[in-house]
Short mmCIF file of C-alpha atoms in Angstrom, two decimals:
data_model
loop_
_atom_site.label_atom_id
_atom_site.label_comp_id
_atom_site.label_asym_id
_atom_site.label_seq_id
_atom_site.Cartn_x
_atom_site.Cartn_y
_atom_site.Cartn_z
CA LEU A 42 -199.77 95.83 64.62
CA GLY A 43 -199.00 99.16 62.97
CA PHE A 44 -201.21 102.18 62.76
CA GLY A 45 -201.05 105.57 61.08
CA PHE A 46 -199.91 108.80 62.68
CA VAL A 47 -201.11 112.11 61.31
CA ARG A 48 -199.00 115.00 62.48
CA PRO A 49 -200.17 118.45 61.34
CA ASN A 50 -197.48 120.86 60.24
CA ASN A 51 -198.86 124.15 61.53
CA THR A 52 -197.88 127.05 59.36
CA THR A 53 -199.05 130.64 59.15
CA PRO A 54 -202.82 131.20 59.27
CA SER A 55 -202.88 132.16 55.60
CA THR A 56 -201.42 128.90 54.37
CA GLU A 57 -202.92 125.48 54.22
CA ARG A 58 -201.82 122.88 56.72
CA GLU A 59 -199.96 119.90 55.37
CA HIS A 60 -200.07 116.54 57.07
CA LEU A 61 -197.37 113.96 57.56
CA CYS A 62 -198.44 110.38 57.96
CA VAL A 63 -196.08 108.09 59.82
CA VAL A 64 -196.64 104.39 60.28
CA ALA A 65 -195.30 103.19 63.62
CA SER A 66 -194.76 99.72 64.97
CA MET A 67 -196.77 98.78 68.01
CA GLY A 68 -194.95 96.03 69.87
CA CYS A 69 -194.55 93.77 66.86
CA GLY A 70 -191.03 92.67 67.74
CA THR A 71 -189.04 95.13 65.66
CA SER A 72 -186.42 97.49 67.07
CA LYS A 73 -187.60 100.32 64.86
CA ASP A 74 -190.39 102.54 66.15
CA LEU A 75 -190.88 104.52 62.99
CA VAL A 76 -190.77 102.18 60.02
CA GLU A 77 -192.15 104.23 57.18
CA THR A 78 -192.58 107.90 56.31
CA ILE A 79 -195.27 108.95 53.87
CA GLU A 80 -194.97 112.28 52.12
CA PRO A 81 -197.89 114.74 52.33
CA GLN A 82 -200.32 114.38 49.44
CA GLN A 83 -200.71 117.34 47.14
CA SER A 84 -204.50 117.04 46.87
CA PRO A 85 -205.85 114.61 49.47
CA ARG A 86 -209.42 115.42 48.54
CA LEU A 87 -208.86 113.96 45.05
CA ALA A 88 -207.74 110.56 46.31
CA ARG A 89 -210.87 108.46 46.64
CA SER A 90 -211.45 105.07 48.18
CA PRO A 91 -212.52 102.11 46.03
CA SER A 92 -216.12 102.65 45.00
CA PRO A 93 -218.74 99.96 45.49
CA SER A 94 -219.65 100.52 41.86
CA ASP A 95 -216.32 98.97 40.80
CA PRO A 96 -217.32 95.84 38.81
CA SER A 97 -214.59 93.86 40.55
CA LEU A 98 -216.44 94.31 43.84
CA GLN A 99 -219.88 93.22 42.63
CA PRO A 100 -219.62 89.51 43.53
CA ARG A 101 -218.55 90.42 47.05
CA GLN A 102 -221.38 92.92 47.29
CA ARG A 103 -223.99 90.31 46.42
CA MET A 104 -222.49 87.73 48.76
CA SER A 105 -222.34 90.18 51.64
CA GLN A 106 -225.88 91.38 50.96
CA ARG A 107 -227.11 87.84 51.47
CA ARG A 108 -225.44 87.92 54.86
CA LEU A 109 -227.34 91.11 55.61
CA ASN A 110 -230.74 89.54 55.15
CA GLY A 111 -232.76 90.09 58.28
CA THR A 112 -230.53 92.86 59.59
CA THR A 113 -230.49 95.42 56.79
CA SER A 114 -233.73 96.69 55.35
CA SER A 115 -234.63 95.76 51.78
CA SER A 116 -237.83 97.54 50.87
CA SER A 117 -239.50 97.49 47.46
CA SER A 118 -237.33 98.62 44.56
CA SER A 119 -240.22 100.75 43.33
CA ILE A 120 -239.07 103.45 45.78
CA ALA A 121 -236.50 105.67 44.08
CA ASN A 122 -234.57 105.89 47.34
CA GLY A 123 -235.23 104.78 50.85
CA PRO A 124 -234.35 101.98 53.24
CA GLY A 125 -232.95 99.11 51.20
CA ALA A 126 -232.45 101.16 48.04
CA ALA A 127 -228.71 100.50 47.90
CA ALA A 128 -229.26 96.75 48.19
CA ALA A 129 -232.03 96.87 45.57
CA ALA A 130 -229.76 98.78 43.19
CA ASP A 131 -227.14 96.05 43.51
CA ARG A 132 -229.70 93.35 42.72
CA LYS A 133 -231.23 95.13 39.72
CA GLY A 134 -228.17 96.77 38.29
CA SER A 135 -228.11 100.35 37.04
CA MET A 136 -228.67 101.88 33.62
CA GLY A 137 -227.47 105.37 34.56
CA PRO A 138 -224.62 106.95 36.48
CA LYS A 139 -223.72 105.12 39.65
CA ARG A 140 -225.05 106.77 42.79
CA ALA A 141 -223.09 106.68 46.00
CA LYS A 142 -224.23 104.17 48.62
CA VAL A 143 -224.30 104.81 52.34
CA LEU A 144 -224.99 102.44 55.21
CA ILE A 145 -226.94 103.97 58.11
CA ILE A 146 -226.19 102.24 61.40
CA HIS A 147 -228.96 103.01 63.86
CA THR A 148 -227.85 102.29 67.44
CA GLY A 149 -230.56 104.25 69.26
CA GLY A 150 -230.92 107.67 70.86
CA THR A 151 -233.44 110.51 70.77
CA PHE A 152 -233.40 110.59 66.96
CA ALA A 153 -236.05 107.89 66.42
CA MET A 154 -237.66 107.73 69.86
CA LYS A 155 -241.39 108.10 70.55
CA PRO A 156 -243.31 108.81 73.74
CA GLY A 157 -243.91 105.58 75.65
CA PRO A 158 -246.80 104.63 77.98
CA SER A 159 -245.34 106.80 80.73
CA GLY A 160 -245.12 109.80 78.43
CA SER A 161 -241.29 109.76 78.47
CA LEU A 162 -239.33 109.25 75.28
CA ASP A 163 -238.38 105.64 74.66
CA THR A 164 -236.84 103.57 71.87
CA ALA A 165 -239.18 102.60 69.03
CA PRO A 166 -237.85 99.70 66.92
CA GLY A 167 -238.68 100.02 63.22
CA TYR A 168 -239.88 103.60 63.51
CA LEU A 169 -236.82 105.09 61.79
CA GLU A 170 -237.41 103.12 58.60
CA GLN A 171 -241.06 104.19 58.53
CA MET A 172 -240.05 107.85 58.72
CA LEU A 173 -237.28 107.52 56.13
CA ALA A 174 -239.60 105.80 53.67
CA SER A 175 -241.88 108.86 53.77
CA ALA A 176 -239.11 111.48 53.55
CA SER A 177 -239.40 112.84 50.03
CA GLU A 178 -236.09 114.76 50.15
CA LEU A 179 -234.21 111.48 50.51
CA ARG A 180 -235.55 110.41 47.10
CA GLN A 181 -234.00 113.36 45.30
CA PRO A 182 -231.62 112.16 42.54
CA GLU A 183 -228.67 113.97 44.06
CA MET A 184 -229.04 112.06 47.32
CA PRO A 185 -227.11 108.80 47.83
CA LEU A 186 -228.78 105.43 48.01
CA PHE A 187 -228.82 103.99 51.49
CA ASP A 188 -229.55 100.93 53.57
CA VAL A 189 -230.43 100.87 57.26
CA LYS A 190 -228.96 98.51 59.83
CA GLU A 191 -230.89 98.87 63.07
CA TYR A 192 -229.56 97.38 66.28
CA SER A 193 -231.78 95.17 68.41
CA PRO A 194 -232.25 96.18 71.08
CA LEU A 195 -231.74 99.87 70.48
CA VAL A 196 -229.36 101.40 73.03
CA ASP A 197 -229.70 104.60 75.04
CA SER A 198 -226.39 106.40 74.60
CA SER A 199 -225.95 106.70 78.36
CA HIS A 200 -225.62 102.89 78.35
CA MET A 201 -222.90 102.86 75.68
CA ASP A 202 -219.55 101.25 76.48
CA HIS A 203 -216.52 99.85 74.66
CA GLY A 204 -218.49 96.73 73.69
CA HIS A 205 -220.95 98.79 71.67
CA TRP A 206 -218.08 100.67 70.05
CA ALA A 207 -216.52 97.35 69.03
CA ARG A 208 -219.80 96.30 67.43
CA ILE A 209 -220.04 99.51 65.39
CA ALA A 210 -216.40 99.15 64.30
CA GLY A 211 -217.04 95.55 63.29
CA ASP A 212 -220.11 96.44 61.23
CA ILE A 213 -218.19 99.13 59.38
CA GLU A 214 -215.35 96.70 58.72
CA GLU A 215 -217.73 94.00 57.45
CA HIS A 216 -219.41 96.35 54.97
CA TYR A 217 -216.47 98.60 54.19
CA LEU A 218 -216.18 97.60 50.52
CA LEU A 219 -219.92 97.69 49.93
CA TYR A 220 -220.57 101.35 50.71
CA ASP A 221 -219.02 104.72 49.94
CA GLY A 222 -219.60 106.00 53.45
CA PHE A 223 -221.34 105.42 56.76
CA VAL A 224 -223.74 107.31 59.01
CA VAL A 225 -224.00 106.27 62.65
CA ILE A 226 -227.11 107.45 64.48
CA THR A 227 -226.66 107.47 68.24
CA GLY A 228 -227.71 109.44 71.29
CA THR A 229 -226.02 112.72 72.04
CA ASP A 230 -225.05 112.13 75.68
CA THR A 231 -222.03 109.98 74.83
CA MET A 232 -221.72 110.72 71.11
CA ALA A 233 -218.40 112.54 71.53
CA TYR A 234 -216.98 109.55 73.40
CA SER A 235 -218.27 107.04 70.85
CA ALA A 236 -217.12 109.01 67.82
CA SER A 237 -213.70 109.72 69.36
CA ALA A 238 -213.24 106.04 70.15
CA LEU A 239 -214.16 105.03 66.59
CA SER A 240 -211.69 107.57 65.20
CA PHE A 241 -208.89 105.48 66.73
CA MET A 242 -210.43 102.04 66.29
CA LEU A 243 -210.95 102.49 62.52
CA GLU A 244 -207.34 102.26 61.33
CA ASN A 245 -206.33 103.46 57.86
CA LEU A 246 -209.83 104.79 57.28
CA GLY A 247 -210.29 106.00 53.71
CA LYS A 248 -214.00 106.83 53.80
CA THR A 249 -216.19 109.26 55.70
CA VAL A 250 -217.98 108.05 58.82
CA VAL A 251 -220.46 110.60 60.18
CA PHE A 252 -221.97 110.36 63.65
CA THR A 253 -225.21 112.25 64.10
CA GLY A 254 -228.33 112.35 66.21
CA SER A 255 -230.82 114.93 67.35
CA MET A 256 -232.09 116.90 70.31
CA ILE A 257 -235.71 116.64 69.12
CA PRO A 258 -237.06 113.29 67.86
CA PHE A 259 -238.24 112.66 64.32
CA CYS A 260 -241.84 112.21 65.53
CA GLU A 261 -242.18 115.90 66.43
CA ALA A 262 -243.42 118.34 63.79
CA TYR A 263 -240.51 120.64 64.63
CA ASN A 264 -237.30 118.66 64.89
CA ASP A 265 -233.62 118.71 64.03
CA SER A 266 -233.51 115.03 63.10
CA ARG A 267 -234.44 115.42 59.45
CA ARG A 268 -231.79 117.96 58.46
CA ASN A 269 -229.05 116.31 60.52
CA LEU A 270 -229.64 113.04 58.67
CA VAL A 271 -229.95 114.56 55.20
CA VAL A 272 -226.70 116.51 55.51
CA SER A 273 -224.90 113.57 57.16
CA LEU A 274 -225.81 111.39 54.19
CA ILE A 275 -224.46 114.02 51.80
CA PHE A 276 -221.11 114.18 53.59
CA ALA A 277 -220.86 110.42 54.05
CA ALA A 278 -221.34 109.87 50.31
CA GLN A 279 -218.18 111.85 49.57
CA SER A 280 -214.53 111.15 50.37
CA GLU A 281 -213.40 114.70 51.01
CA PHE A 282 -212.88 113.94 54.69
CA PRO A 283 -211.62 110.36 55.16
CA GLU A 284 -212.14 110.25 58.91
CA VAL A 285 -214.74 109.96 61.65
CA CYS A 286 -216.81 113.13 61.97
CA ILE A 287 -219.76 114.49 63.89
CA PHE A 288 -222.40 116.47 62.09
CA PHE A 289 -224.78 118.46 64.23
CA HIS A 290 -226.94 121.53 63.57
CA ASN A 291 -224.83 123.33 60.97
CA GLN A 292 -221.29 122.03 61.42
CA LEU A 293 -219.27 119.02 60.34
CA MET A 294 -216.58 118.55 62.98
CA ARG A 295 -213.63 116.23 63.49
CA ALA A 296 -214.99 113.69 65.94
CA ASN A 297 -212.00 113.65 68.25
CA ARG A 298 -212.10 117.45 68.53
CA THR A 299 -215.75 117.66 69.48
CA THR A 300 -217.59 117.86 72.79
CA LYS A 301 -221.21 118.28 73.85
CA ILE A 302 -221.78 121.72 75.36
CA ASN A 303 -225.55 122.11 75.70
CA ALA A 304 -228.36 119.80 76.81
CA TYR A 305 -231.17 122.14 75.66
CA ALA A 306 -230.09 123.54 72.28
CA VAL A 307 -229.98 122.15 68.76
CA ASN A 308 -226.40 123.40 68.42
CA ALA A 309 -225.40 121.00 71.19
CA PHE A 310 -221.84 120.26 70.00
CA GLU A 311 -218.74 122.33 69.50
CA SER A 312 -215.17 121.86 68.30
CA PRO A 313 -213.45 124.31 70.64
CA ASN A 314 -209.81 124.08 69.58
CA HIS A 315 -210.19 123.14 65.93
CA GLU A 316 -211.99 124.71 63.01
CA PRO A 317 -215.09 122.91 61.68
CA LEU A 318 -214.46 120.77 58.64
CA ALA A 319 -217.56 122.25 57.03
CA GLN A 320 -220.30 124.74 57.86
CA LEU A 321 -223.83 125.19 56.56
CA ALA A 322 -225.38 128.46 55.54
CA VAL A 323 -227.16 129.03 52.25
CA ASN A 324 -224.36 126.96 50.77
CA ILE A 325 -222.05 124.35 52.31
CA LYS A 326 -218.62 125.75 53.02
CA THR A 327 -215.95 123.06 53.30
CA ASN A 328 -212.44 123.59 54.69
CA LEU A 329 -210.62 121.15 52.45
CA ARG A 330 -207.25 122.34 53.74
CA LEU A 331 -208.12 120.47 56.97
CA SER A 332 -208.72 117.19 55.18
CA LEU A 333 -206.54 114.31 56.32
CA PRO A 334 -204.62 112.44 53.62
CA GLN A 335 -205.92 109.16 52.28
CA PRO A 336 -204.24 106.17 53.95
CA ARG A 337 -201.75 104.00 52.09
CA ALA A 338 -202.43 100.81 53.99
CA PRO A 339 -205.47 98.50 54.08
CA PHE A 340 -208.37 99.45 56.30
CA ARG A 341 -208.95 97.46 59.45
CA ALA A 342 -210.92 97.78 62.67
CA HIS A 343 -209.25 97.43 66.05
CA ARG A 344 -212.01 96.18 68.34
CA ASP A 345 -210.19 95.30 71.55
CA LEU A 346 -209.97 98.49 73.58
CA ALA A 347 -208.64 98.42 77.12
CA THR A 348 -211.38 98.13 79.71
CA MET A 349 -212.69 101.60 80.49
CA SER A 350 -212.78 100.75 84.20
CA SER A 351 -208.97 100.87 84.13
CA ILE A 352 -209.12 104.60 83.33
CA SER A 353 -210.36 107.12 85.89
CA VAL A 354 -211.09 110.85 85.72
CA LEU A 355 -210.74 113.17 88.71
CA ARG A 356 -211.71 116.83 88.70
CA ILE A 357 -209.58 118.96 91.00
CA ILE A 358 -211.50 121.56 93.02
CA PRO A 359 -210.30 124.20 95.47
CA GLY A 360 -209.46 122.48 98.74
CA SER A 361 -208.71 119.04 97.24
CA ASP A 362 -206.60 117.14 99.76
CA GLY A 363 -205.48 114.26 97.54
CA ALA A 364 -207.55 111.56 99.28
CA GLY A 365 -209.67 110.89 96.20
CA LEU A 366 -206.60 110.66 94.00
CA GLN A 367 -204.91 108.33 96.47
CA ALA A 368 -207.90 105.99 96.35
CA LEU A 369 -207.66 105.81 92.54
CA VAL A 370 -203.91 105.22 92.67
CA ASP A 371 -204.36 102.37 95.14
CA HIS A 372 -207.09 100.66 93.11
CA LYS A 373 -205.64 97.50 91.58
CA LYS A 374 -207.44 97.95 88.23
CA THR A 375 -206.17 101.48 87.63
CA ARG A 376 -203.80 101.88 84.68
CA ALA A 377 -204.35 105.56 83.84
CA ILE A 378 -205.73 108.65 85.58
CA VAL A 379 -206.92 111.85 83.92
CA LEU A 380 -206.77 114.96 86.09
CA GLU A 381 -208.95 117.94 85.23
CA LEU A 382 -206.84 120.91 86.33
CA PHE A 383 -207.41 124.66 86.37
CA GLY A 384 -206.55 126.91 83.42
CA THR A 385 -203.31 125.96 81.70
CA GLY A 386 -202.68 123.06 84.05
CA ASN A 387 -202.56 124.53 87.53
CA GLY A 388 -203.54 123.04 90.86
CA PRO A 389 -202.72 122.71 94.59
CA THR A 390 -199.28 121.10 94.33
CA HIS A 391 -198.54 122.52 97.78
CA VAL A 392 -200.94 120.01 99.36
CA PRO A 393 -198.93 117.10 100.84
CA GLY A 394 -201.66 114.53 100.23
CA LEU A 395 -201.84 115.35 96.52
CA VAL A 396 -198.06 115.23 96.14
CA LYS A 397 -197.90 111.89 97.96
CA ALA A 398 -200.58 110.40 95.73
CA LEU A 399 -198.78 111.50 92.56
CA GLN A 400 -195.50 110.10 93.86
CA LYS A 401 -197.22 106.77 94.49
CA ALA A 402 -198.71 106.85 90.98
CA ARG A 403 -195.22 107.27 89.53
CA GLU A 404 -193.96 104.34 91.62
CA ARG A 405 -196.78 102.19 90.21
CA ASP A 406 -195.89 103.38 86.70
CA LEU A 407 -199.43 104.67 86.12
CA VAL A 408 -200.12 107.02 83.23
CA VAL A 409 -201.31 110.33 84.73
CA VAL A 410 -202.38 113.00 82.26
CA ALA A 411 -203.82 116.48 82.76
CA VAL A 412 -206.57 118.19 80.80
CA SER A 413 -207.87 121.70 81.32
CA GLN A 414 -211.22 122.45 82.90
CA CYS A 415 -211.50 125.25 80.32
CA ARG A 416 -213.19 124.51 77.03
CA TYR A 417 -210.65 126.50 75.02
CA GLY A 418 -206.89 126.44 75.36
CA CYS A 419 -204.06 124.09 76.14
CA VAL A 420 -202.33 122.58 79.17
CA ILE A 421 -198.87 124.19 79.36
CA PHE A 422 -197.30 123.48 82.74
CA ASP A 423 -194.51 126.03 82.21
CA ALA A 424 -196.98 128.92 82.11
CA TYR A 425 -197.20 129.21 85.91
CA GLU A 426 -195.26 127.93 88.88
CA ALA A 427 -198.49 126.34 90.11
CA GLY A 428 -198.33 124.08 87.08
CA ARG A 429 -194.64 123.21 87.06
CA GLY A 430 -195.08 121.02 90.11
CA PHE A 431 -197.30 118.60 88.19
CA ALA A 432 -194.71 118.15 85.46
CA SER A 433 -192.02 117.42 88.06
CA LEU A 434 -194.28 114.75 89.58
CA GLY A 435 -194.63 112.93 86.27
CA VAL A 436 -198.00 114.29 85.12
CA LEU A 437 -198.31 114.49 81.33
CA SER A 438 -199.97 117.39 79.52
CA ALA A 439 -202.85 116.45 77.21
CA LEU A 440 -202.26 119.74 75.37
CA ASP A 441 -205.58 120.79 73.76
CA MET A 442 -207.25 117.39 73.52
CA THR A 443 -210.81 117.06 74.79
CA LEU A 444 -211.53 114.87 77.79
CA GLU A 445 -213.47 112.46 75.56
CA THR A 446 -210.50 112.09 73.26
CA VAL A 447 -207.95 111.59 76.05
CA VAL A 448 -210.03 108.85 77.66
CA THR A 449 -210.70 106.94 74.43
CA LYS A 450 -207.15 107.42 73.14
CA LEU A 451 -205.81 105.98 76.39
CA ALA A 452 -208.12 102.98 75.98
CA TYR A 453 -206.80 102.51 72.45
CA LEU A 454 -203.11 102.86 73.33
CA LEU A 455 -203.32 100.71 76.47
CA SER A 456 -204.85 97.94 74.36
CA LYS A 457 -201.91 98.00 71.93
CA VAL A 458 -198.92 98.90 74.11
CA ASP A 459 -197.88 97.28 77.39
CA ASP A 460 -195.12 99.77 78.17
CA ALA A 461 -196.48 102.79 80.09
CA ALA A 462 -193.54 104.93 78.96
CA ARG A 463 -194.43 104.23 75.34
CA VAL A 464 -198.07 105.11 76.01
CA ARG A 465 -196.96 108.45 77.45
CA GLU A 466 -194.84 109.09 74.38
CA LEU A 467 -197.65 108.32 71.95
CA LEU A 468 -200.38 110.13 73.84
CA THR A 469 -199.31 113.57 72.64
CA VAL A 470 -198.55 112.41 69.09
CA SER A 471 -201.30 113.22 66.63
CA LEU A 472 -202.69 109.92 65.35
CA ARG A 473 -205.95 111.17 63.80
CA GLY A 474 -205.59 114.95 63.91
CA GLU A 475 -206.81 115.06 67.51
CA VAL A 476 -204.14 117.32 69.01
CA SER A 477 -202.38 120.54 68.04
CA ASP A 478 -198.69 121.29 68.18
CA ALA A 479 -197.85 122.66 71.66
CA ALA A 480 -195.43 125.15 70.11
CA VAL A 481 -198.36 127.01 68.58
CA TYR A 482 -199.89 127.65 71.99
CA GLN A 483 -196.56 128.49 73.59
CA LYS A 484 -195.89 131.04 70.88
CA ARG A 485 -199.30 132.60 71.49
CA LEU A 486 -198.96 132.56 75.24
CA PHE A 487 -195.47 133.99 75.39
CA SER A 488 -195.57 136.30 72.39
CA LYS A 489 -194.45 139.91 72.68
CA GLU A 490 -198.05 141.02 72.39
CA ASN A 491 -198.97 138.52 75.11
CA THR A 492 -202.25 138.00 73.30
CA LEU A 493 -203.92 134.65 72.74
CA THR A 494 -205.14 134.18 69.20
CA TYR A 495 -207.50 131.49 68.00
CA PHE A 496 -208.35 131.00 64.33
CA GLY A 497 -207.21 134.51 63.52
CA SER A 498 -209.31 136.24 66.21
CA LYS A 499 -207.72 137.78 69.26
CA LEU A 500 -209.31 136.94 72.58
#
């Protein structure tokens, strides 16, 4: 049960980052942990996944499309593009250049909601396809063909769990060879969790999967739905970034680096400790040096995450006495605990109750990991004496990973590895570009200038 590691080799700000992909064994009975080393690709953006237009894939396309009947829209082929256009193109054949094909997976969320009888926004089955059929910009020749797979019932993102993530992963796996890319429309409340989880579940991903949504529904005259979808389709149709991304407002971001920061603004998401993969202005500016290399193993979806109820999150506040942590440690289902600490990983390690709880967690061999309550920065226990105590009690630093990424990565690792020590070892290894090298932060923190620098700007 191997999976790919991507470990960025951070160099000077003026040079492009290279990536090293390592395939590791995951409890498959071999004594070797690292079984294969893959050299960095010279031009990862030039390596493209098999295209659905490949004649050798056509029989499988037609067979799979028959399986899609009733779940994927197939509107009249007289529409140049719109719901069902990709399927119609397969049935009719093409006389001109092949256009990219994208599958839109609509799970729910604000994007295609309408006011219900109470006046509150509610899901509206079938409404998305109606709006897309009337969107003239989607019929432009430079736009990809697309099909729509709408879930029934549609799901509010606040109701999302690992079962929904498994369904999305399975749908992508089933149609992987039929489309050049995928767009997943979901609600914004848990989008960062969902997209981070899929970044780990989709192993050896060689195509672009873009999560998007909106803060204002499509039914409003002024909305952010239309542009978010148009741009997401453009990115999904290309293979410049073979990974799971989030596009929102004007930025394409690595999914497992992204978090929601605002409930009342159209720029609701941010990638605090990692540059955007692409930004929109008058033109689209892409940072191809951040592109992950194409995988060299077959794609597959890992659907069996560890139960999320086995992972708990506790935010430390001034005056915490350790009672809450002790309750989590004593719970029989607990396998991992994420502590939200102050600053660079500081907290009240002088409190006997907290120390006792952490000692008990170590006795139970629980995975305890610390994230920072700050949006920017990294957990470095050595920075202050108030942080060293956590390291001595067996707490692991999450470095600069987001909370959403730590939680979903734990669920992924705990589902593949039974040994807690091995989970701790892999947690800080970059599997999908989700974590930076700690040495970079230590150099910044303890430099002669004693000045923190992010992306070339001093703070």
